Each structure stands twice: as C-alpha cells, then as structure tokens.
Coordinates of C-alpha atoms in Angstrom, one line a residue:
X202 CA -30.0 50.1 0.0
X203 CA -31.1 49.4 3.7
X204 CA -30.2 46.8 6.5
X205 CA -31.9 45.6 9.2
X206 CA -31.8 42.7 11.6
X207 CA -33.9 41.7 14.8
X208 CA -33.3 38.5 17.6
X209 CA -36.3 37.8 20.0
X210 CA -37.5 35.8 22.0
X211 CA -41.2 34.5 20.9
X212 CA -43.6 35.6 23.5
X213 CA -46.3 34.5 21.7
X214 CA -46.9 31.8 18.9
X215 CA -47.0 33.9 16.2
X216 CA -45.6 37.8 15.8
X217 CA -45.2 40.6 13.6
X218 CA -42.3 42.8 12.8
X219 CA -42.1 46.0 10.3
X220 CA -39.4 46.0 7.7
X221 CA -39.1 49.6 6.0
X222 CA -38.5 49.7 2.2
X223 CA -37.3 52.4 0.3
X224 CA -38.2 54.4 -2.9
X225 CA -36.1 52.4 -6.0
X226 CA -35.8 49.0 -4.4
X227 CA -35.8 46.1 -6.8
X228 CA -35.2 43.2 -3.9
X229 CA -35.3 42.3 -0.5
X230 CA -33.1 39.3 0.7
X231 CA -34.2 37.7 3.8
X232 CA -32.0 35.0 5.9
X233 CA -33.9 33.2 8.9
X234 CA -32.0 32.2 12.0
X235 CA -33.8 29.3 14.7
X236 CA -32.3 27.8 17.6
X237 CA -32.2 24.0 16.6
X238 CA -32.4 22.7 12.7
X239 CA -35.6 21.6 11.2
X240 CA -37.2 23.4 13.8
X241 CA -40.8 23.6 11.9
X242 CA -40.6 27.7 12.3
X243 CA -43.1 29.1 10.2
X244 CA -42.4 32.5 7.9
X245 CA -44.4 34.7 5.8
X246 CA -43.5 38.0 4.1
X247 CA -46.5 40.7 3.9
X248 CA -45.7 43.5 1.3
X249 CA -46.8 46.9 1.9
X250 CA -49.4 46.8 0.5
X251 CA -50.8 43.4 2.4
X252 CA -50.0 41.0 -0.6
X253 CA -48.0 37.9 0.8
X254 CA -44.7 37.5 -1.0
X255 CA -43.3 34.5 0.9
X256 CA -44.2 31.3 2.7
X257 CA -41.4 29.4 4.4
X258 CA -41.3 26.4 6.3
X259 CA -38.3 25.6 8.5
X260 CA -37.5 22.1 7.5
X261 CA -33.9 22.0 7.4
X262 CA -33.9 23.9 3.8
X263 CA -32.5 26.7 3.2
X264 CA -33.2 29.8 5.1
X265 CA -32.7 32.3 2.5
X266 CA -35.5 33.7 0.5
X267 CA -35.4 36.2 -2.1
X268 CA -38.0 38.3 -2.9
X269 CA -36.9 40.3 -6.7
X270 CA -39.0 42.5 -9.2
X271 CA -37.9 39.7 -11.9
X272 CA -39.4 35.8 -11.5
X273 CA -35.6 34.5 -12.8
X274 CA -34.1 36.1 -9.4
X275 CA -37.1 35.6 -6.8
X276 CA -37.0 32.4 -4.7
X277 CA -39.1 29.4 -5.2
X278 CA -41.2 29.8 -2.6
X279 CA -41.9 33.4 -2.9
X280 CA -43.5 36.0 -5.6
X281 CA -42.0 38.6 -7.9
X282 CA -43.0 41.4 -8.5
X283 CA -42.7 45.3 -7.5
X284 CA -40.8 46.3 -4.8
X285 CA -43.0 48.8 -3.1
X286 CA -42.2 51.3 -0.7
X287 CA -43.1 51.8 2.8
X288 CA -43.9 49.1 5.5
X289 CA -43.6 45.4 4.5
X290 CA -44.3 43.2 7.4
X291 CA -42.4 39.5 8.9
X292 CA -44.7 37.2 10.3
X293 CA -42.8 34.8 12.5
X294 CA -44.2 31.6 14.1
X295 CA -42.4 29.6 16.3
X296 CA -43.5 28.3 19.9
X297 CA -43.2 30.6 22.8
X298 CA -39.6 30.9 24.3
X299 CA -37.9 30.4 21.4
X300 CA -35.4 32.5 19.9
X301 CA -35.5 33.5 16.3
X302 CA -32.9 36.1 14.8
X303 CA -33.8 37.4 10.8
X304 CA -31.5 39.6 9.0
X305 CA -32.6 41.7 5.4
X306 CA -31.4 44.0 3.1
X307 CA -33.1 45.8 -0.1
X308 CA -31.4 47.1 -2.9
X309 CA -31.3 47.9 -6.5
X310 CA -29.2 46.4 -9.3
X311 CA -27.4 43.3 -9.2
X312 CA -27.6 40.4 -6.2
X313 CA -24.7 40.8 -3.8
X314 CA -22.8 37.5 -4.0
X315 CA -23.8 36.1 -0.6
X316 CA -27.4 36.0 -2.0
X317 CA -26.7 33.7 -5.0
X318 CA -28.9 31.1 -4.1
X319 CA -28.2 27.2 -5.8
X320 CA -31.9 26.9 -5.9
X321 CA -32.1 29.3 -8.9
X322 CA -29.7 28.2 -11.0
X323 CA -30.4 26.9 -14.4
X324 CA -33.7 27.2 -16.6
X325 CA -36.6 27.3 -14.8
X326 CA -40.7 27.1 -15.7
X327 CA -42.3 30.0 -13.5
X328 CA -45.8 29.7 -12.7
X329 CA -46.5 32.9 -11.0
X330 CA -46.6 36.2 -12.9
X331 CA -45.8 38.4 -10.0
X332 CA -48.9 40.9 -11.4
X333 CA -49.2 43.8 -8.9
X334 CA -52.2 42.8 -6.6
X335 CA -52.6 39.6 -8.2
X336 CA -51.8 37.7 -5.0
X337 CA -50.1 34.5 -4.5
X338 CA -51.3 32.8 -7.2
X339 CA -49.9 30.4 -9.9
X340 CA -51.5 32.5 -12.6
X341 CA -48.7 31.6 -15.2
X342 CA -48.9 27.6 -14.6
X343 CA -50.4 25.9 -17.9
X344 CA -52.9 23.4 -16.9
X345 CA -53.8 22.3 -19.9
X346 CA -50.4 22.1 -21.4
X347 CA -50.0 18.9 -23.6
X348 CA -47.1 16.7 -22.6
X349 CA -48.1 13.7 -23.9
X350 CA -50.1 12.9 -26.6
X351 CA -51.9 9.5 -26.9
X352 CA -54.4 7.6 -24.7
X353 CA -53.1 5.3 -21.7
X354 CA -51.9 4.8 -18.4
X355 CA -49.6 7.1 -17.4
X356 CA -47.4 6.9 -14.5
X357 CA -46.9 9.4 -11.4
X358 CA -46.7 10.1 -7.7
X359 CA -49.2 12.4 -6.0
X360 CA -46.9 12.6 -2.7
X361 CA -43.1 13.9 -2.6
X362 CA -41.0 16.3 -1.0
X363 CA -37.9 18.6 -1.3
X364 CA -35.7 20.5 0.3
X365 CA -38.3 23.0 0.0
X366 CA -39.8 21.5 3.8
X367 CA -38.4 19.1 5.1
X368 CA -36.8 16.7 2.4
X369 CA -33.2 16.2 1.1
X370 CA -33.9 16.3 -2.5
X371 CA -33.5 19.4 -4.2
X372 CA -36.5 20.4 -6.7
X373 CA -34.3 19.5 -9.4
X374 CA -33.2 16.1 -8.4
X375 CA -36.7 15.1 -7.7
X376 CA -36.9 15.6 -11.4
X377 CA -34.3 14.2 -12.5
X378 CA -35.4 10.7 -10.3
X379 CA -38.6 10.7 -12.1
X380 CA -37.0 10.5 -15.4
X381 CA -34.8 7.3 -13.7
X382 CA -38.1 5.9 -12.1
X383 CA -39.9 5.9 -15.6
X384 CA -42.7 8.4 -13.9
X385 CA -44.3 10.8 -16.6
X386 CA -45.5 13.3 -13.9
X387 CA -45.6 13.6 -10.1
X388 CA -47.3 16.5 -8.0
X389 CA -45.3 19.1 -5.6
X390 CA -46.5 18.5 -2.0
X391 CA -44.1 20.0 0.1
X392 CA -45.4 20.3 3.4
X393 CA -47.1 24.0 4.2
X394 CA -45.1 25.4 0.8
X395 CA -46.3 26.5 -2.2
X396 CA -43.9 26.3 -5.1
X397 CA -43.9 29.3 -7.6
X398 CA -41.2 27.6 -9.7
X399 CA -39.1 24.4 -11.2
X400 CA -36.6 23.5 -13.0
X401 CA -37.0 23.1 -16.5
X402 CA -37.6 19.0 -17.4
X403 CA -39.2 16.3 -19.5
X404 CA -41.4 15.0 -16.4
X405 CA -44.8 16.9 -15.7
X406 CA -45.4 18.6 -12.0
X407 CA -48.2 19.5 -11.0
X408 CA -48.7 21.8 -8.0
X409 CA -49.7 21.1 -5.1
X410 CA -49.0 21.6 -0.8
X411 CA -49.4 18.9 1.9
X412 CA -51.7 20.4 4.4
X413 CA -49.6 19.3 7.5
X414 CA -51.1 19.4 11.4
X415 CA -50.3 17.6 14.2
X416 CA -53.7 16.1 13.7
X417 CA -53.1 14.8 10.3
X418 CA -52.3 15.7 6.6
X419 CA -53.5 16.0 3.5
X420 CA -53.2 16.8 -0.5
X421 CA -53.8 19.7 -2.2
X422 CA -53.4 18.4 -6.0
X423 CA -53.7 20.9 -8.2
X424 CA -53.3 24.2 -6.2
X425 CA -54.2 27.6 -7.8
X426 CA -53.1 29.9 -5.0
X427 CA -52.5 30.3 -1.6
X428 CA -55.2 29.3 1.0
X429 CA -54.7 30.8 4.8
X430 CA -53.9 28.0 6.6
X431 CA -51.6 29.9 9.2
X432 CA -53.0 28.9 13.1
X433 CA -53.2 32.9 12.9
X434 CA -56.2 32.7 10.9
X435 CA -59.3 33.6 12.3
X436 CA -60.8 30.2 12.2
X437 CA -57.3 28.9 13.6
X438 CA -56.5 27.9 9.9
X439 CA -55.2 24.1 10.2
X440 CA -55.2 23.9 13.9
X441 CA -58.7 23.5 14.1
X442 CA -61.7 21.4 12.2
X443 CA -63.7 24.3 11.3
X444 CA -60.1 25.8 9.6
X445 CA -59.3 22.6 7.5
X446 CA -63.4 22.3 6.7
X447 CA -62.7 25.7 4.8
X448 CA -59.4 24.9 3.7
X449 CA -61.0 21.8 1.9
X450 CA -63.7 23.8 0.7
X451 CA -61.2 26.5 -0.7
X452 CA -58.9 24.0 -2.4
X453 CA -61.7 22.4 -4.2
X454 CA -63.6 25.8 -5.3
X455 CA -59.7 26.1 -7.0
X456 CA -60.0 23.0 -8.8
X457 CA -57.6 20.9 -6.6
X458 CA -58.2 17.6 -5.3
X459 CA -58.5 16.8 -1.6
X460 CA -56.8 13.7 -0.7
X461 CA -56.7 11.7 3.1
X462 CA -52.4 11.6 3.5
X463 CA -51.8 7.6 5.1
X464 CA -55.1 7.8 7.0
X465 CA -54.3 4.8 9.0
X466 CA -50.3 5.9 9.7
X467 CA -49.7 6.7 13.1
X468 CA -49.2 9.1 14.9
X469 CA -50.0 11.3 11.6
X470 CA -53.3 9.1 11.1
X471 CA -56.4 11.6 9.8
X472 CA -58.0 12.6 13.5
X473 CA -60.0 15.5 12.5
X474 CA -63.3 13.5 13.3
X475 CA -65.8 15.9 12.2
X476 CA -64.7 16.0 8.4
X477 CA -67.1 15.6 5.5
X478 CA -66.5 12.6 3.2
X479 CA -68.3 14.9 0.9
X480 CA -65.7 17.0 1.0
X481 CA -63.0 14.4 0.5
X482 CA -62.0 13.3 -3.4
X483 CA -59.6 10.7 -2.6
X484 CA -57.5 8.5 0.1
X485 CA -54.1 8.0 0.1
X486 CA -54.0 3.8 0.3
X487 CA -50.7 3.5 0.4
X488 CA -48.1 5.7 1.5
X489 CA -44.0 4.5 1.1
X490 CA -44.0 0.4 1.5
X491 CA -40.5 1.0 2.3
X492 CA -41.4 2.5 6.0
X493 CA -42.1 -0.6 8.2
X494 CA -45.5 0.5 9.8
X495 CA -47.0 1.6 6.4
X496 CA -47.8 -1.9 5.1
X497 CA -50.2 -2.8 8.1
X498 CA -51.8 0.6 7.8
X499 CA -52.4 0.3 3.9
X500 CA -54.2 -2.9 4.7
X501 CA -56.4 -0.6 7.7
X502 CA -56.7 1.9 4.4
X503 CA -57.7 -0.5 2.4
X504 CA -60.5 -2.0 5.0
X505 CA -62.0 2.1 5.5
X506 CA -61.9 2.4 1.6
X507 CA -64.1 -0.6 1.5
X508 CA -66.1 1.1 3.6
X509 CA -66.5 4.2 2.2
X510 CA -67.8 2.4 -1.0
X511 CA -70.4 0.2 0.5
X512 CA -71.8 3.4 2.4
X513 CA -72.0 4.9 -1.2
X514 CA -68.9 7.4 -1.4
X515 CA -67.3 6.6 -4.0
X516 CA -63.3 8.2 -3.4
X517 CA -60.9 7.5 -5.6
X518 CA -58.2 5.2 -3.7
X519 CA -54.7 6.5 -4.8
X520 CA -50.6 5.9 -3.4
X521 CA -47.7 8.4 -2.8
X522 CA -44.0 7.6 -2.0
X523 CA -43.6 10.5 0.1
X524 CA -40.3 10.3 -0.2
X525 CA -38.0 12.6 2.0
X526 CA -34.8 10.7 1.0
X527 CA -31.8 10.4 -1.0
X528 CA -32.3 7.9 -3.4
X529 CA -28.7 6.2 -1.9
X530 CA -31.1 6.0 1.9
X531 CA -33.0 3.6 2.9
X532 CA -34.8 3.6 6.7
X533 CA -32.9 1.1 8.9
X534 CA -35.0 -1.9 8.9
X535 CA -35.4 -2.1 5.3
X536 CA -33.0 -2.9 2.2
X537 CA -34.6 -1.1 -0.2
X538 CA -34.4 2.7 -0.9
X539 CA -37.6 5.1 -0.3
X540 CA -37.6 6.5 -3.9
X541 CA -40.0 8.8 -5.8
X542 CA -42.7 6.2 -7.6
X543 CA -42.9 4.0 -4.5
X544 CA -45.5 2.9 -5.2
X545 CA -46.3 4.3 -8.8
X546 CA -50.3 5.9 -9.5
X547 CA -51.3 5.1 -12.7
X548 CA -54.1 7.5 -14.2
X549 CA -56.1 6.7 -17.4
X550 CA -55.5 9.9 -19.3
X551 CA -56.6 11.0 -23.2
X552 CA -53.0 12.7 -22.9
X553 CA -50.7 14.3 -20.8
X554 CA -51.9 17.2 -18.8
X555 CA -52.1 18.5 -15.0
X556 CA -55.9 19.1 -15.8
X557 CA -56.4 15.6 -17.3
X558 CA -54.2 13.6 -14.8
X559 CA -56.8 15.6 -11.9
X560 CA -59.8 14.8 -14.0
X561 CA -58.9 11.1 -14.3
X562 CA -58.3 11.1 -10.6
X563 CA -62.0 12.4 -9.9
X564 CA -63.1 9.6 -12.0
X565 CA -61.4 7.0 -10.1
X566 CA -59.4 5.8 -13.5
X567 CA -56.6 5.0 -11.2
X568 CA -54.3 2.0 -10.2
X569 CA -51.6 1.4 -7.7
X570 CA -49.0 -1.0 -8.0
X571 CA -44.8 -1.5 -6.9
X572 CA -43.9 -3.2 -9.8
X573 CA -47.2 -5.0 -12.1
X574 CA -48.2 -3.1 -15.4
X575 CA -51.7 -3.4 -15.4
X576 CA -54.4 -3.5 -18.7
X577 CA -57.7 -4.4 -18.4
X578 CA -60.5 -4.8 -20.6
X579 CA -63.8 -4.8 -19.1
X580 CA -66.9 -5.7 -21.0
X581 CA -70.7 -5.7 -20.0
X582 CA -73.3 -5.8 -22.8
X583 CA -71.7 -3.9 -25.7
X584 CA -69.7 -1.9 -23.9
X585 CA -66.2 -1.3 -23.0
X586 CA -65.4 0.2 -19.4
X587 CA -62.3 1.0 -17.3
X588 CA -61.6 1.6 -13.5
X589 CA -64.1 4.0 -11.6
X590 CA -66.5 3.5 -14.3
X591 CA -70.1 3.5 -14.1
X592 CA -71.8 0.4 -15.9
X593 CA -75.4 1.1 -15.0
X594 CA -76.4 1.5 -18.8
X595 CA -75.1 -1.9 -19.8
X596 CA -77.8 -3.3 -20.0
X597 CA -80.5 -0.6 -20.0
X598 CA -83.3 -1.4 -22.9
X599 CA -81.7 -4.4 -24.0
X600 CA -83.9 -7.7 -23.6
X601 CA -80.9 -9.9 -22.9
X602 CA -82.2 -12.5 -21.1
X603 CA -81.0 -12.3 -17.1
X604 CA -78.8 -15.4 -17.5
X605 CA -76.5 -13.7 -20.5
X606 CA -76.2 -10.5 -18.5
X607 CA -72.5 -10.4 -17.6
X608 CA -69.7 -9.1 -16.6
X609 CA -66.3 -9.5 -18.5
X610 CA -63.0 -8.8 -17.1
X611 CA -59.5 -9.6 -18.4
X612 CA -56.5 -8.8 -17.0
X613 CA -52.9 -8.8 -18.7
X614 CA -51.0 -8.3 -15.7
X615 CA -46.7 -8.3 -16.5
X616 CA -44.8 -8.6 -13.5
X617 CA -41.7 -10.0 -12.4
X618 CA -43.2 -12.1 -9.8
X619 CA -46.0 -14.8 -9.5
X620 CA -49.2 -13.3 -8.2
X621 CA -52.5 -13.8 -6.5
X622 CA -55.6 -11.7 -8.0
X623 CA -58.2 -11.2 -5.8
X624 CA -61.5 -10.0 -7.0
X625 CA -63.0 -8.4 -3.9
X626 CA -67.1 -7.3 -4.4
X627 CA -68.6 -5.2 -2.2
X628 CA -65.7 -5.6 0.6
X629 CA -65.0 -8.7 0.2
X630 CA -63.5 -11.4 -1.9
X631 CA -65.6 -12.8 -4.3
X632 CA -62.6 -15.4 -6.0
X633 CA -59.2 -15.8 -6.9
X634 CA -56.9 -16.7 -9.4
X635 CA -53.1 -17.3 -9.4
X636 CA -50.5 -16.9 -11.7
X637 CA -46.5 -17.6 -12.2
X638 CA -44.4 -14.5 -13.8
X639 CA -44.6 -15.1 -17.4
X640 CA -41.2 -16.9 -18.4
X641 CA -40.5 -14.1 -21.1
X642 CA -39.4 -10.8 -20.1
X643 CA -42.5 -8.8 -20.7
X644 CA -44.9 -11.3 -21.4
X645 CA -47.7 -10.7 -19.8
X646 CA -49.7 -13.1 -17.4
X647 CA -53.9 -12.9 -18.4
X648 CA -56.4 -13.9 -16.2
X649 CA -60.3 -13.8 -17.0
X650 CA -63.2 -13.4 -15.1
X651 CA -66.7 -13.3 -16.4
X652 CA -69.0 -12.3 -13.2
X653 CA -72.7 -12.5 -13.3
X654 CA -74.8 -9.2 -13.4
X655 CA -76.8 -8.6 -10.3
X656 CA -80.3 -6.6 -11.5
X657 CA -80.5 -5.6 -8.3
X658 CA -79.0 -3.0 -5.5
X659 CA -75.5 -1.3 -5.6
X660 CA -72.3 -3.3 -6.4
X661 CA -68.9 -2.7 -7.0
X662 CA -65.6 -4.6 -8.0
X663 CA -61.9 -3.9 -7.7
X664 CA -58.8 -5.9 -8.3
X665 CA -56.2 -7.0 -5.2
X666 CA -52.7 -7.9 -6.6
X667 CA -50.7 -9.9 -4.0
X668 CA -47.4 -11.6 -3.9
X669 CA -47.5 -15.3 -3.1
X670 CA -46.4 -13.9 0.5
X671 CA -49.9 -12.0 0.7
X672 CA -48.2 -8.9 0.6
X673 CA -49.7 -5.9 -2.1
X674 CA -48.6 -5.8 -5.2
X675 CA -50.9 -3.6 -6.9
X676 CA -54.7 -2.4 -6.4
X677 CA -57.1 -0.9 -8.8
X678 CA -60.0 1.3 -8.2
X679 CA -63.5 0.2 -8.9
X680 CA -66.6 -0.4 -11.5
X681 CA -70.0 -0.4 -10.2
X682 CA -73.2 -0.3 -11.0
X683 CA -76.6 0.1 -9.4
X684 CA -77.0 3.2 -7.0
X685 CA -76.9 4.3 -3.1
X686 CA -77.2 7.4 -2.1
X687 CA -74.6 8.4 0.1
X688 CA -75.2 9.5 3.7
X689 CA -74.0 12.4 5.2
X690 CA -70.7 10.9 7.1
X691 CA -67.7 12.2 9.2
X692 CA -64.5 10.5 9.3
X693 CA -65.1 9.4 12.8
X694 CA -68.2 8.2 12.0
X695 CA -66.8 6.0 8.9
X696 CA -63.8 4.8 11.6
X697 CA -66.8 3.2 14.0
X698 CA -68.6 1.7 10.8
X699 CA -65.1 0.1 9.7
X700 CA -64.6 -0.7 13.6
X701 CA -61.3 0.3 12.7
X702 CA -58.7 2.0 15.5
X703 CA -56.2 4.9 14.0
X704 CA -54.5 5.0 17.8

C-alpha cells in the first residue's frame, strides 16, 4: 500500500504528474480537489503501460474515482483491469493559475471505507471487460441485445445527463425516470464522459458522450471507445475544426451517430463553420421546450433542416431533453419540470436494440413530439412506406396513368389537445388540417391527405403538429422521392443558404 498527494498551481492548461505503483496492487483510489465547484477541470488516468483508465469531468460530481482489478469495484467512468506496476501517470487540465490538489492510494484486498463510493452500489450491467491492452473500450456492451420484441414506435431520448458531468441525477435515477416517463430507451450523453457502467433496469441505454466546446456540442450515439478529444491532442482535439473533423470521422468509423446538439441555441449554437454535412447523420431540432430560448431556436432548427433537405442532405431531424434537473426543478420562468422524455424520439424499430434504435435513426424512421402518439400509414402505388422512406419505386414500370399517381397519407394522431397539421413540401407548407382532441380518452383524431405525385425533380414531405397557439407539438421526419445530388456543404455555408443568424 502507498500514498501520495500533490497541490499546484496550473502553469499551463494541461499537466502531467507520475504516480508510482507497486508490485501486488489491486486498486488505486484517486480524490480530485479544484478551487470553485463545477469548475469544468478535466482528468485522465494513464496506466503504466499508456492505457487510459479514467476520464473525469469536473461537473459538480463526485471527485472520487476508483480504478480496481474487478469491474463490480472500479468507478463508472473508469476501466478495470490489472494493476500494473511502475509509473502510472495524472493528466490534469484546468486553466492556468488555478490550483488543483489530488490525493491517491493503492492497495490490495478490501476497499478502505472512505472509498465506498454510492455510485457502485447495487447490480450493475458492465460494458467494459477491463482486457489487458484492450483500451478504453465498451467491448462487453451487447448491441444487439433484444429488449423488446415486436415491430413499432418506440420511445426514447438521445440527450441526458447525470451526475456523471454536470447533472443532478444519479445514473440510477435517470433510469428509474424513464420507467415513470414511459421511455423504452434513452442514450448516455454526459458531457466529455464515457460511461463503462449502469445500473441494472428494464429501460435500454445506449452509450454515448456529448462532445462539448465552447464552440458547440454534439452526440456521439452509440460510442464503442474512447476518441482523443483532450485540447492536448495533437490536432487540438475539440478545440479546434480540424480535431472535431476527425473526432466525427472516428465516431462514425465506430458505428455511432453524429448528431448537431441545439444548433440554433445560443451561446452553445454549432459555430464550427467549416464542418461537413457529409459528416453529420442528424440534428438535434429540438432541445428541452422547457428552457425559454429553446422554442424560438427549434423553429431556426427547423428552418436550416428545411434547408439541408432541399440542398439534398437528407439528416435525420431528432429531439433531446437534456435534462440536467431534478425531476421536482423546473427553470424559473417556466411551470413545468425539465424531465427526461422532453420531448420524447420515437424510432420505428423491428425490436428493441441499441443497434436497431441507431439503424432506424440513419433511416430517418423518426418522430418528435411532447405529448401526440403518432401512426401513419403512407401509401403510393402498392406500397406501404413510413418516415425517411424513399418512394422512388412507387411507381416505376407501372402504366398508371399520371392523373391516378398519388400519394396517400393518413394520420391517427391521439392527443390531449386540438391540433393544427401542417404538411410542409419542400420547405414549405403545402396545406393544413385541423382537429379537436378526440372526446374519448385515447381516441384518436385521423386526418387524410392524398397528394398528387410529381414525375418530376426531388420532393419531400413531413408532418408539423402545432397547438392551436402555433406552438410545436410534434414533427416527423420525411418521405421523398426523386433525386438531388448533394453538394459538398459546410455548416456555415448552409447558415448563409438558410440566411439564418446563430449570434
């Protein structure tokens, strides 16, 4: 068993400091000390033998981190594993003045009692292996783990937090507020923080980090492993537009999805001008309806998603609560709580797995809503489609004459209040139908469109759901037909096209 402790002053943005481990160890507990709370430090463990073991983010969470030979003892941002000896390194980021303090110990046996930590208390899935050399990577995480059986919508959340960064809800609470929102998965975002573990539930997670700058954020759904997004990186990691270009590229070589974080929010609008739309899978349209800027900047997301499809790049529009609340807290200028499933994404999935909830993502069979239960049944020729479908084929080889060629569209829409359905082609809105809440709990309200088939060009539709206010209810994504190549395009590009302003 060993000690140590060091308190500096940060000379530089980032630094390194050697922590010796002995022959025999089985952990090393680490406790983190900063000058103010939620002071946005940055922490990562190097083992001797240059694996990382830890990521930490100082979000007001806690500030110990356990690093054991057995996954059931080892922290939930960190990976198990063999203790080796020799020279295991600290890497400390923090700005330049600041004083940080860390105190550590390794030993063998059982934890001392000041290192029982809450966080790993009950049953737990584990989704890293801890494999000598294997890396920081989520090796034992079942993607294609059943959890559902049965075709439909099921409902989730692509954006929340913990205590983990910077939010008040422990990992198991979050899960536990699923269940009471009715959600049937949600994906694990915290902000710069890979999670290696959770607590056992009946409500799928899926992995996943928010890629957080002070020039924006976004989604990594469906994260493997670790990417290098530390400013120390050689490219300058997230700092900088050629880091995040890799970091994009990286997280989608994994299988993740890249998603815009509340594009149009500011001051955390996207502003890394120089991104690839081809390297984008989907924008965040609405972020937490509950924060009192977000609704005028879903209505901007909206606009640049309109955008994006007309210029031929077809993302996949989705929502996220990002929720960093209590679910008894509320901001102070609204009287409604920001809760997990606020708004709820609904993905069209054969059943219930992290891989197919990604892969239904990619396809754009996806809607957004607060509170409408959407089914649709879209018909051209003899076919049957649903959102982000391609209907190109409808009517290829048949000898239909131009004047039957249509479109079908009926909506069975349940909501608790009456609502105005706009069908917007191309950008903009092509008609509209209005409807009162359906008398009977659970009835649903129908509406039917039949829209002629245009032979010619590139068109798409999507459905706006609006109270009788005007404000969103619920939006879906897409069917189209007819092709456009899409452009080459950067963000900024696509902001002067939209002659939208993020500032």
């Amino acid at each position: 068993m060993s000690r140590g402790r060091l308190s500096v002053t940060m000379e530089s943005l980032t630094e390194f400091f050697p922590i010796e481990v002995e022959e025999g160890q089985q952990w090393i507990a680490l406790r983190l000390h900063f000058e103010v709370e939620q002071s946005w430090a940055r922490g990562y463990l190097w083992d001797a033998e240059h694996s990382l073991r830890f990521c930490f983010l100082d979000g007001g969470n806690e500030r110990l981190i356990i690093v054991h030979r057995h996954h059931e003892l080892t922290s939930p941002i960190a990976i198990p594993g063999p203790i080796m000896p020799g020279t295991w390194r600290l890497e400390l980021s923090a700005n330049p003045g600041k004083q940080v303090e860390a105190e550590w110990e390794t030993g063998s046996g059982p934890l001392p009692e000041p290192y029982q930590s809450e966080q790993l208390q009950g049953d737990r899935e584990y989704w890293s292996s801890g494999r000598e050399h294997a890396g920081f990577v989520l090796d034992r995480y079942d993607w294609k783990k059943i959890w559902q059986e049965g075709s439909r919508w099921y409902k989730g959340d692509f954006h929340t937090h913990t205590v983990l960064s910077d939010g008040k809800m422990t990992q198991r609470m979050n899960r536990e507020q699923a269940v009471k929102q009715g959600l049937d998965f949600f994906t694990a975002t915290d902000h710069n923080v890979l999670s290696t573990s959770w607590p056992i539930g009946d409500v799928l997670v899926i992995p996943g980090v928010e890629i957080t700058a002070g020039d924006g954020h976004w989604n990594a759904l469906g994260l493997r492993q670790w990417m290098d997004w530390r400013s120390s990186a050689g490219d300058g990691g997230l700092t900088t537009q050629q880091g995040m270009d890799r970091l994009m590229k990286e997280a989608a070589e994994q299988g993740a999805v890249c998603s815009i974080n509340h594009p149009m929010l500011v001051p955390w609008a996207w502003q890394y001008g120089e991104t690839s739309l081809s390297d984008i899978h989907s924008i965040e349209i609405w972020n937490d309806p509950t924060y009192s800027p977000n609704p005028a900047a879903a209505e901007k997301a909206l606009e640049l998603w309109s955008v994006c499809w007309n210029a031929g790049h077809k993302l996949t529009g989705i929502g996220g609560s990002d929720s960093h609340m209590l679910p008894t807290e509320r901001y102070e200028d609204c009287d409604m709580p920001s809760l997990i499933g606020d708004p709820a994404t609904y993905v069209w999935c054969e059943h219930l797995s992290a891989e197919s909830v990604l892969e239904g993502v990619r396809r754009g069979r996806v809607y957004v809503s607060r509170g409408p239960i959407l089914e649709a049944a879209i018909r051209a020729g003899r076919d049957e489609y649903r959102f982000g479908s391609d209907m190109s084929a409808a009517f290829a080889g048949k000898d239909a004459a131009e004047d039957n060629r249509m479109i079908y569209c009926t909506l069975r829409i349940t909501s608790e209040v009456n609502v105005q359905v706009a069908l917007v082609h191309n950008g903009r809105i092509d008609s509209s139908q209005a409807a009162a809440a359906a008398q009977e709990e659970g009835q649903p309200i129908i509406m039917e469109w039949a829209i002629p088939w245009e032979s010619e060009g590139y068109h798409w539709y999507r459905f706006d759901i609006r109270d009788e206010a005007g404000q969103l209810l619920a939006f879906t994504n897409p069917v189209y037909h007819g092709s456009k190549q899409p452009q080459p395009m950067t963000w900024s590009e696509l902001i002067t096209r939209a002659d939208l302003s993020q500032i």
